[in-house]
PDB file of C-alpha atoms in Angstrom:
ATOM      1  CA  MET T  26       8.661  33.047   0.431  1.00  0.00           C
ATOM      2  CA  GLN T  27       5.309  31.664   1.531  1.00  0.00           C
ATOM      3  CA  PRO T  28       3.122  30.416  -1.322  1.00  0.00           C
ATOM      4  CA  ILE T  29      -0.221  32.221  -1.469  1.00  0.00           C
ATOM      5  CA  ILE T  30      -3.111  29.776  -1.638  1.00  0.00           C
ATOM      6  CA  GLY T  31      -6.546  31.025  -2.559  1.00  0.00           C
ATOM      7  CA  ILE T  32      -9.439  29.408  -0.710  1.00  0.00           C
ATOM      8  CA  GLY T  33     -12.754  29.432  -2.535  1.00  0.00           C
ATOM      9  CA  SER T  34     -15.288  30.825  -0.082  1.00  0.00           C
ATOM     10  CA  ASN T  35     -18.930  30.125   0.645  1.00  0.00           C
ATOM     11  CA  HIS T  36     -21.650  32.718   1.222  1.00  0.00           C
ATOM     12  CA  LEU T  37     -25.009  32.888   2.920  1.00  0.00           C
ATOM     13  CA  ILE T  38     -27.909  33.082   0.499  1.00  0.00           C
ATOM     14  CA  ARG T  39     -30.740  32.862   3.042  1.00  0.00           C
ATOM     15  CA  ILE T  40     -31.527  34.605   6.315  1.00  0.00           C
ATOM     16  CA  SER T  41     -29.710  32.878   9.182  1.00  0.00           C
ATOM     17  CA  GLN T  42     -30.154  32.850  12.947  1.00  0.00           C
ATOM     18  CA  HIS T  43     -26.809  34.482  13.754  1.00  0.00           C
ATOM     19  CA  PHE T  44     -26.362  36.838  10.784  1.00  0.00           C
ATOM     20  CA  GLU T  45     -30.038  37.543  10.050  1.00  0.00           C
ATOM     21  CA  ASN T  46     -30.046  39.218   6.622  1.00  0.00           C
ATOM     22  CA  ASN T  47     -26.304  39.958   6.520  1.00  0.00           C
ATOM     23  CA  TYR T  48     -25.283  37.744   3.608  1.00  0.00           C
ATOM     24  CA  VAL T  49     -21.648  37.141   4.536  1.00  0.00           C
ATOM     25  CA  ASP T  50     -18.854  35.475   2.585  1.00  0.00           C
ATOM     26  CA  TYR T  51     -16.938  32.998   4.727  1.00  0.00           C
ATOM     27  CA  THR T  52     -14.891  29.851   5.034  1.00  0.00           C
ATOM     28  CA  GLN T  53     -14.357  27.523   7.982  1.00  0.00           C
ATOM     29  CA  LYS T  54     -11.307  28.311  10.124  1.00  0.00           C
ATOM     30  CA  ASN T  55     -10.003  24.741   9.751  1.00  0.00           C
ATOM     31  CA  TYR T  56      -9.086  25.350   6.094  1.00  0.00           C
ATOM     32  CA  VAL T  57      -7.161  28.497   6.982  1.00  0.00           C
ATOM     33  CA  ALA T  58      -5.388  26.869   9.932  1.00  0.00           C
ATOM     34  CA  SER T  59      -4.443  23.727   7.992  1.00  0.00           C
ATOM     35  CA  LEU T  60      -2.835  25.743   5.184  1.00  0.00           C
ATOM     36  CA  SER T  61      -1.139  28.176   7.583  1.00  0.00           C
ATOM     37  CA  ASN T  62       0.309  25.301   9.614  1.00  0.00           C
ATOM     38  CA  ALA T  63       1.594  23.768   6.381  1.00  0.00           C
ATOM     39  CA  GLY T  64       3.578  26.916   5.607  1.00  0.00           C
ATOM     40  CA  ALA T  65       1.228  28.698   3.200  1.00  0.00           C
ATOM     41  CA  LEU T  66      -0.361  32.129   3.270  1.00  0.00           C
ATOM     42  CA  PRO T  67      -4.132  31.593   2.853  1.00  0.00           C
ATOM     43  CA  LEU T  68      -6.194  34.137   0.957  1.00  0.00           C
ATOM     44  CA  ILE T  69      -9.990  33.798   1.003  1.00  0.00           C
ATOM     45  CA  LEU T  70     -11.589  34.485  -2.382  1.00  0.00           C
ATOM     46  CA  PRO T  71     -15.099  35.974  -2.185  1.00  0.00           C
ATOM     47  CA  ILE T  72     -17.651  34.591  -4.632  1.00  0.00           C
ATOM     48  CA  GLY T  73     -17.973  36.897  -7.603  1.00  0.00           C
ATOM     49  CA  ALA T  74     -18.575  37.045 -11.329  1.00  0.00           C
ATOM     50  CA  PRO T  75     -16.853  34.295 -13.325  1.00  0.00           C
ATOM     51  CA  ASN T  76     -14.932  36.864 -15.349  1.00  0.00           C
ATOM     52  CA  LEU T  77     -12.972  37.750 -12.190  1.00  0.00           C
ATOM     53  CA  ALA T  78     -11.430  34.272 -11.937  1.00  0.00           C
ATOM     54  CA  LYS T  79      -8.332  34.956 -14.051  1.00  0.00           C
ATOM     55  CA  ASN T  80      -7.519  38.066 -12.032  1.00  0.00           C
ATOM     56  CA  TYR T  81      -7.792  36.114  -8.793  1.00  0.00           C
ATOM     57  CA  LEU T  82      -5.576  33.330 -10.166  1.00  0.00           C
ATOM     58  CA  SER T  83      -2.921  35.830 -11.190  1.00  0.00           C
ATOM     59  CA  ARG T  84      -2.517  36.746  -7.515  1.00  0.00           C
ATOM     60  CA  ILE T  85      -2.272  33.258  -6.001  1.00  0.00           C
ATOM     61  CA  ASP T  86       0.017  30.249  -6.371  1.00  0.00           C
ATOM     62  CA  ALA T  87      -2.564  27.493  -5.873  1.00  0.00           C
ATOM     63  CA  LEU T  88      -6.290  26.996  -5.310  1.00  0.00           C
ATOM     64  CA  VAL T  89      -8.254  25.140  -2.628  1.00  0.00           C
ATOM     65  CA  LEU T  90     -11.967  24.434  -3.091  1.00  0.00           C
ATOM     66  CA  THR T  91     -13.955  23.666   0.031  1.00  0.00           C
ATOM     67  CA  GLY T  92     -17.111  21.891   1.176  1.00  0.00           C
ATOM     68  CA  GLY T  93     -20.636  23.263   1.321  1.00  0.00           C
ATOM     69  CA  GLN T  94     -23.848  23.107  -0.691  1.00  0.00           C
ATOM     70  CA  ASP T  95     -24.690  20.347  -3.164  1.00  0.00           C
ATOM     71  CA  VAL T  96     -23.220  20.822  -6.624  1.00  0.00           C
ATOM     72  CA  SER T  97     -26.047  21.543  -9.052  1.00  0.00           C
ATOM     73  CA  PRO T  98     -26.860  18.569 -11.312  1.00  0.00           C
ATOM     74  CA  GLN T  99     -27.334  21.095 -14.124  1.00  0.00           C
ATOM     75  CA  LEU T 100     -23.559  21.001 -14.460  1.00  0.00           C
ATOM     76  CA  TYR T 101     -23.716  17.399 -15.667  1.00  0.00           C
ATOM     77  CA  ASN T 102     -27.011  17.681 -17.559  1.00  0.00           C
ATOM     78  CA  GLU T 103     -29.334  16.046 -15.008  1.00  0.00           C
ATOM     79  CA  ASP T 104     -32.546  17.239 -13.421  1.00  0.00           C
ATOM     80  CA  PRO T 105     -32.541  17.279  -9.607  1.00  0.00           C
ATOM     81  CA  ILE T 106     -33.944  14.318  -7.726  1.00  0.00           C
ATOM     82  CA  PRO T 107     -35.962  15.006  -4.546  1.00  0.00           C
ATOM     83  CA  GLN T 108     -32.944  14.226  -2.351  1.00  0.00           C
ATOM     84  CA  ASN T 109     -30.779  16.850  -4.018  1.00  0.00           C
ATOM     85  CA  GLY T 110     -30.165  19.578  -1.456  1.00  0.00           C
ATOM     86  CA  LEU T 111     -29.488  23.310  -1.560  1.00  0.00           C
ATOM     87  CA  ASN T 112     -27.741  24.446  -4.738  1.00  0.00           C
ATOM     88  CA  ASP T 113     -25.963  27.763  -5.248  1.00  0.00           C
ATOM     89  CA  TRP T 114     -25.610  28.521  -8.948  1.00  0.00           C
ATOM     90  CA  ASP T 115     -23.510  31.646  -8.364  1.00  0.00           C
ATOM     91  CA  ARG T 116     -20.974  29.632  -6.415  1.00  0.00           C
ATOM     92  CA  ASP T 117     -21.020  26.788  -8.945  1.00  0.00           C
ATOM     93  CA  VAL T 118     -20.221  28.946 -11.969  1.00  0.00           C
ATOM     94  CA  PHE T 119     -17.632  31.037 -10.116  1.00  0.00           C
ATOM     95  CA  GLU T 120     -15.787  27.933  -8.920  1.00  0.00           C
ATOM     96  CA  GLN T 121     -15.972  26.469 -12.413  1.00  0.00           C
ATOM     97  CA  ALA T 122     -14.236  29.592 -13.689  1.00  0.00           C
ATOM     98  CA  LEU T 123     -11.595  29.357 -10.932  1.00  0.00           C
ATOM     99  CA  ILE T 124     -10.872  25.736 -11.859  1.00  0.00           C
ATOM    100  CA  LEU T 125     -10.475  26.486 -15.549  1.00  0.00           C
ATOM    101  CA  ALA T 126      -8.340  29.551 -14.833  1.00  0.00           C
ATOM    102  CA  ALA T 127      -6.076  27.527 -12.519  1.00  0.00           C
ATOM    103  CA  ILE T 128      -5.621  24.849 -15.181  1.00  0.00           C
ATOM    104  CA  ASP T 129      -4.839  27.492 -17.806  1.00  0.00           C
ATOM    105  CA  ALA T 130      -2.315  29.090 -15.446  1.00  0.00           C
ATOM    106  CA  HIS T 131      -0.748  25.704 -14.554  1.00  0.00           C
ATOM    107  CA  LYS T 132      -1.437  26.203 -10.855  1.00  0.00           C
ATOM    108  CA  PRO T 133      -2.239  23.329  -8.446  1.00  0.00           C
ATOM    109  CA  ILE T 134      -5.786  22.651  -7.270  1.00  0.00           C
ATOM    110  CA  LEU T 135      -6.927  20.821  -4.128  1.00  0.00           C
ATOM    111  CA  GLY T 136     -10.641  20.034  -3.904  1.00  0.00           C
ATOM    112  CA  ILE T 137     -12.201  18.884  -0.631  1.00  0.00           C
ATOM    113  CA  CYS T 138     -15.686  17.262  -0.391  1.00  0.00           C
ATOM    114  CA  ARG T 139     -17.815  19.564  -2.552  1.00  0.00           C
ATOM    115  CA  GLY T 140     -14.485  20.608  -4.063  1.00  0.00           C
ATOM    116  CA  ILE T 141     -13.852  17.204  -5.656  1.00  0.00           C
ATOM    117  CA  GLN T 142     -17.423  17.178  -6.963  1.00  0.00           C
ATOM    118  CA  ILE T 143     -17.254  20.621  -8.612  1.00  0.00           C
ATOM    119  CA  ILE T 144     -13.891  19.740 -10.185  1.00  0.00           C
ATOM    120  CA  ASN T 145     -15.370  16.542 -11.583  1.00  0.00           C
ATOM    121  CA  ALA T 146     -18.504  18.233 -12.943  1.00  0.00           C
ATOM    122  CA  THR T 147     -16.476  21.081 -14.447  1.00  0.00           C
ATOM    123  CA  LEU T 148     -14.228  18.670 -16.334  1.00  0.00           C
ATOM    124  CA  GLY T 149     -17.090  16.575 -17.734  1.00  0.00           C
ATOM    125  CA  GLY T 150     -17.782  13.927 -15.086  1.00  0.00           C
ATOM    126  CA  THR T 151     -21.023  13.106 -13.287  1.00  0.00           C
ATOM    127  CA  ASN T 152     -21.899  12.940  -9.599  1.00  0.00           C
ATOM    128  CA  TYR T 153     -24.298  11.005  -7.415  1.00  0.00           C
ATOM    129  CA  GLN T 154     -26.973  13.433  -6.269  1.00  0.00           C
ATOM    130  CA  ASP T 155     -27.724  11.245  -3.251  1.00  0.00           C
ATOM    131  CA  LEU T 156     -25.795   8.085  -2.382  1.00  0.00           C
ATOM    132  CA  THR T 157     -28.516   6.440  -0.323  1.00  0.00           C
ATOM    133  CA  THR T 158     -31.004   6.787  -3.177  1.00  0.00           C
ATOM    134  CA  GLN T 159     -28.735   6.080  -6.121  1.00  0.00           C
ATOM    135  CA  LEU T 160     -26.293   3.522  -4.693  1.00  0.00           C
ATOM    136  CA  PRO T 161     -28.255   0.891  -2.746  1.00  0.00           C
ATOM    137  CA  ASN T 162     -25.179  -0.741  -1.151  1.00  0.00           C
ATOM    138  CA  ALA T 163     -23.687   2.569   0.022  1.00  0.00           C
ATOM    139  CA  LEU T 164     -22.122   2.774   3.461  1.00  0.00           C
ATOM    140  CA  GLY T 165     -23.151   5.483   5.896  1.00  0.00           C
ATOM    141  CA  HIS T 166     -21.104   8.361   4.509  1.00  0.00           C
ATOM    142  CA  ASN T 167     -22.184  10.914   7.095  1.00  0.00           C
ATOM    143  CA  GLN T 168     -20.692  10.110  10.500  1.00  0.00           C
ATOM    144  CA  TYR T 169     -22.553  12.861  12.407  1.00  0.00           C
ATOM    145  CA  PRO T 170     -22.850  13.028  15.439  1.00  0.00           C
ATOM    146  CA  THR T 171     -19.432  11.382  15.721  1.00  0.00           C
ATOM    147  CA  ALA T 172     -16.800  14.120  16.142  1.00  0.00           C
ATOM    148  CA  TRP T 173     -15.538  15.719  12.931  1.00  0.00           C
ATOM    149  CA  GLN T 174     -11.906  14.937  13.636  1.00  0.00           C
ATOM    150  CA  THR T 175     -12.472  11.214  14.206  1.00  0.00           C
ATOM    151  CA  PRO T 176     -11.497   8.901  11.318  1.00  0.00           C
ATOM    152  CA  THR T 177     -14.318   6.389  10.843  1.00  0.00           C
ATOM    153  CA  GLN T 178     -14.135   4.993   7.311  1.00  0.00           C
ATOM    154  CA  GLN T 179     -11.507   2.895   5.555  1.00  0.00           C
ATOM    155  CA  ILE T 180     -10.129   3.794   2.138  1.00  0.00           C
ATOM    156  CA  SER T 181      -8.030   1.789  -0.294  1.00  0.00           C
ATOM    157  CA  THR T 182      -5.542   3.745  -2.397  1.00  0.00           C
ATOM    158  CA  ALA T 183      -3.975   3.377  -5.840  1.00  0.00           C
ATOM    159  CA  THR T 184      -0.318   2.449  -6.119  1.00  0.00           C
ATOM    160  CA  GLY T 185       1.969   5.411  -6.676  1.00  0.00           C
ATOM    161  CA  SER T 186      -0.686   8.018  -5.972  1.00  0.00           C
ATOM    162  CA  PHE T 187      -0.415  11.210  -3.928  1.00  0.00           C
ATOM    163  CA  ILE T 188      -2.881   9.711  -1.453  1.00  0.00           C
ATOM    164  CA  GLU T 189      -1.015   6.401  -1.111  1.00  0.00           C
ATOM    165  CA  GLY T 190       2.109   8.402  -0.262  1.00  0.00           C
ATOM    166  CA  ILE T 191       0.284   9.707   2.803  1.00  0.00           C
ATOM    167  CA  TRP T 192      -2.080   6.940   3.941  1.00  0.00           C
ATOM    168  CA  GLY T 193      -0.377   3.864   2.510  1.00  0.00           C
ATOM    169  CA  THR T 194      -2.377   1.181   0.718  1.00  0.00           C
ATOM    170  CA  THR T 195      -5.232   1.492   3.227  1.00  0.00           C
ATOM    171  CA  GLY T 196      -6.144   4.063   5.842  1.00  0.00           C
ATOM    172  CA  LEU T 197      -8.891   5.685   7.855  1.00  0.00           C
ATOM    173  CA  VAL T 198     -10.578   9.009   7.070  1.00  0.00           C
ATOM    174  CA  ASN T 199     -13.679  10.871   8.208  1.00  0.00           C
ATOM    175  CA  SER T 200     -16.893  11.178   6.185  1.00  0.00           C
ATOM    176  CA  PHE T 201     -19.518  13.953   5.894  1.00  0.00           C
ATOM    177  CA  HIS T 202     -21.312  13.852   2.547  1.00  0.00           C
ATOM    178  CA  HIS T 203     -24.315  12.476   0.676  1.00  0.00           C
ATOM    179  CA  GLN T 204     -23.119  13.282  -2.847  1.00  0.00           C
ATOM    180  CA  ALA T 205     -19.991  11.906  -4.525  1.00  0.00           C
ATOM    181  CA  VAL T 206     -18.219  11.462  -7.845  1.00  0.00           C
ATOM    182  CA  LYS T 207     -20.101   8.911  -9.962  1.00  0.00           C
ATOM    183  CA  ILE T 208     -18.212   8.831 -13.274  1.00  0.00           C
ATOM    184  CA  ALA T 209     -14.802  10.477 -13.082  1.00  0.00           C
ATOM    185  CA  ALA T 210     -14.065  13.053 -15.762  1.00  0.00           C
ATOM    186  CA  SER T 211     -11.548  12.267 -18.477  1.00  0.00           C
ATOM    187  CA  GLY T 212      -8.028  12.686 -17.143  1.00  0.00           C
ATOM    188  CA  LEU T 213      -8.973  12.215 -13.491  1.00  0.00           C
ATOM    189  CA  LYS T 214      -7.482   9.026 -12.091  1.00  0.00           C
ATOM    190  CA  ILE T 215      -9.392   7.378  -9.234  1.00  0.00           C
ATOM    191  CA  THR T 216      -6.831   7.024  -6.451  1.00  0.00           C
ATOM    192  CA  ALA T 217      -8.895   6.068  -3.396  1.00  0.00           C
ATOM    193  CA  THR T 218     -12.193   4.293  -2.815  1.00  0.00           C
ATOM    194  CA  ALA T 219     -14.316   3.262   0.148  1.00  0.00           C
ATOM    195  CA  ALA T 220     -15.360  -0.348   0.705  1.00  0.00           C
ATOM    196  CA  ASP T 221     -18.628   0.238  -1.172  1.00  0.00           C
ATOM    197  CA  GLY T 222     -16.771   1.565  -4.219  1.00  0.00           C
ATOM    198  CA  VAL T 223     -17.530   5.240  -3.582  1.00  0.00           C
ATOM    199  CA  ILE T 224     -14.718   7.398  -4.935  1.00  0.00           C
ATOM    200  CA  GLU T 225     -12.755   9.028  -2.122  1.00  0.00           C
ATOM    201  CA  ALA T 226      -9.934  10.643  -4.134  1.00  0.00           C
ATOM    202  CA  VAL T 227      -9.004  11.566  -7.693  1.00  0.00           C
ATOM    203  CA  GLU T 228      -5.782  12.954  -9.141  1.00  0.00           C
ATOM    204  CA  ASP T 229      -4.476  14.377 -12.390  1.00  0.00           C
ATOM    205  CA  GLN T 230      -0.718  14.867 -12.308  1.00  0.00           C
ATOM    206  CA  ASN T 231      -0.640  16.679 -15.658  1.00  0.00           C
ATOM    207  CA  ARG T 232      -3.103  19.342 -14.508  1.00  0.00           C
ATOM    208  CA  GLN T 233      -1.863  19.286 -10.882  1.00  0.00           C
ATOM    209  CA  ILE T 234      -5.295  18.354  -9.506  1.00  0.00           C
ATOM    210  CA  ILE T 235      -5.981  16.506  -6.263  1.00  0.00           C
ATOM    211  CA  GLY T 236      -9.508  15.913  -5.007  1.00  0.00           C
ATOM    212  CA  VAL T 237     -10.610  14.167  -1.812  1.00  0.00           C
ATOM    213  CA  GLN T 238     -14.150  13.380  -0.699  1.00  0.00           C
ATOM    214  CA  PHE T 239     -13.301  13.365   3.013  1.00  0.00           C
ATOM    215  CA  HIS T 240     -12.366  16.335   5.220  1.00  0.00           C
ATOM    216  CA  PRO T 241      -8.646  16.428   6.105  1.00  0.00           C
ATOM    217  CA  GLU T 242      -8.972  19.986   7.417  1.00  0.00           C
ATOM    218  CA  MET T 243     -11.206  18.655  10.212  1.00  0.00           C
ATOM    219  CA  MET T 244      -8.617  16.028  11.195  1.00  0.00           C
ATOM    220  CA  ALA T 245      -5.400  18.006  10.694  1.00  0.00           C
ATOM    221  CA  THR T 246      -4.838  19.073  14.308  1.00  0.00           C
ATOM    222  CA  SER T 247      -4.993  15.502  15.642  1.00  0.00           C
ATOM    223  CA  ASN T 248      -4.179  13.284  12.643  1.00  0.00           C
ATOM    224  CA  PRO T 249      -0.615  13.404  11.235  1.00  0.00           C
ATOM    225  CA  GLN T 250      -1.689  12.019   7.869  1.00  0.00           C
ATOM    226  CA  ALA T 251      -4.321  14.705   7.354  1.00  0.00           C
ATOM    227  CA  ALA T 252      -1.823  17.406   8.322  1.00  0.00           C
ATOM    228  CA  HIS T 253       0.719  15.873   5.924  1.00  0.00           C
ATOM    229  CA  LEU T 254      -1.765  16.129   3.040  1.00  0.00           C
ATOM    230  CA  PHE T 255      -1.670  19.921   3.350  1.00  0.00           C
ATOM    231  CA  GLU T 256       2.105  19.939   3.888  1.00  0.00           C
ATOM    232  CA  LYS T 257       2.638  17.826   0.788  1.00  0.00           C
ATOM    233  CA  PHE T 258       0.273  19.972  -1.281  1.00  0.00           C
ATOM    234  CA  VAL T 259       2.016  23.184  -0.214  1.00  0.00           C
ATOM    235  CA  ALA T 260       5.492  21.692  -0.740  1.00  0.00           C
ATOM    236  CA  GLN T 261       4.831  20.980  -4.412  1.00  0.00           C
ATOM    237  CA  ILE T 262       4.078  24.626  -5.220  1.00  0.00           C
TER     238      ILE T 262
END
């Protein structure tokens, strides 16, 4: 039987060119396709009140948290710096509730880009609000306009980690972010870093948490390692 994997959605909170004032809930098709191709049945979870999280978790086998807006620094007791971008408090607190409900229900969590950052903030860690401002030796962590699916940045992985089992001791990934994990929360093991020390992956085997700062869903159709990340995540459920 296919495992059902809930995908935390995003939603429009401002008028947009294509949807005008239709404030849609959505997720990028790459997340859905990557999980479907890995043998799962994706289920998109609309953003709602935090008290709905346990009901959602009772209907899924695992949780995926996706990219999007900057995680609010309120979650780790900081005021925003000028380079902090759009925050969405409704999404932040709903995803916090999903994370805690998944941990309580002993169900696996995969966080991607913003996903790793909201996991870290929820569990007591801190994030960089803007790498260029707060980490002077930071690499260019946003490869735009280079194609999304193109790996551009090298990572080094921790021995015995989930990520090392896919990429080996070193590998190439893509990069589209300006925030990142700064101090990893208690229980989260740092399992991949970029050359400048920026955290590219964390794991917690006890709580079945995997977080990556890069975007495997963008690479999955052309990169066997990215596709294998989803296959390996689904296989453990």
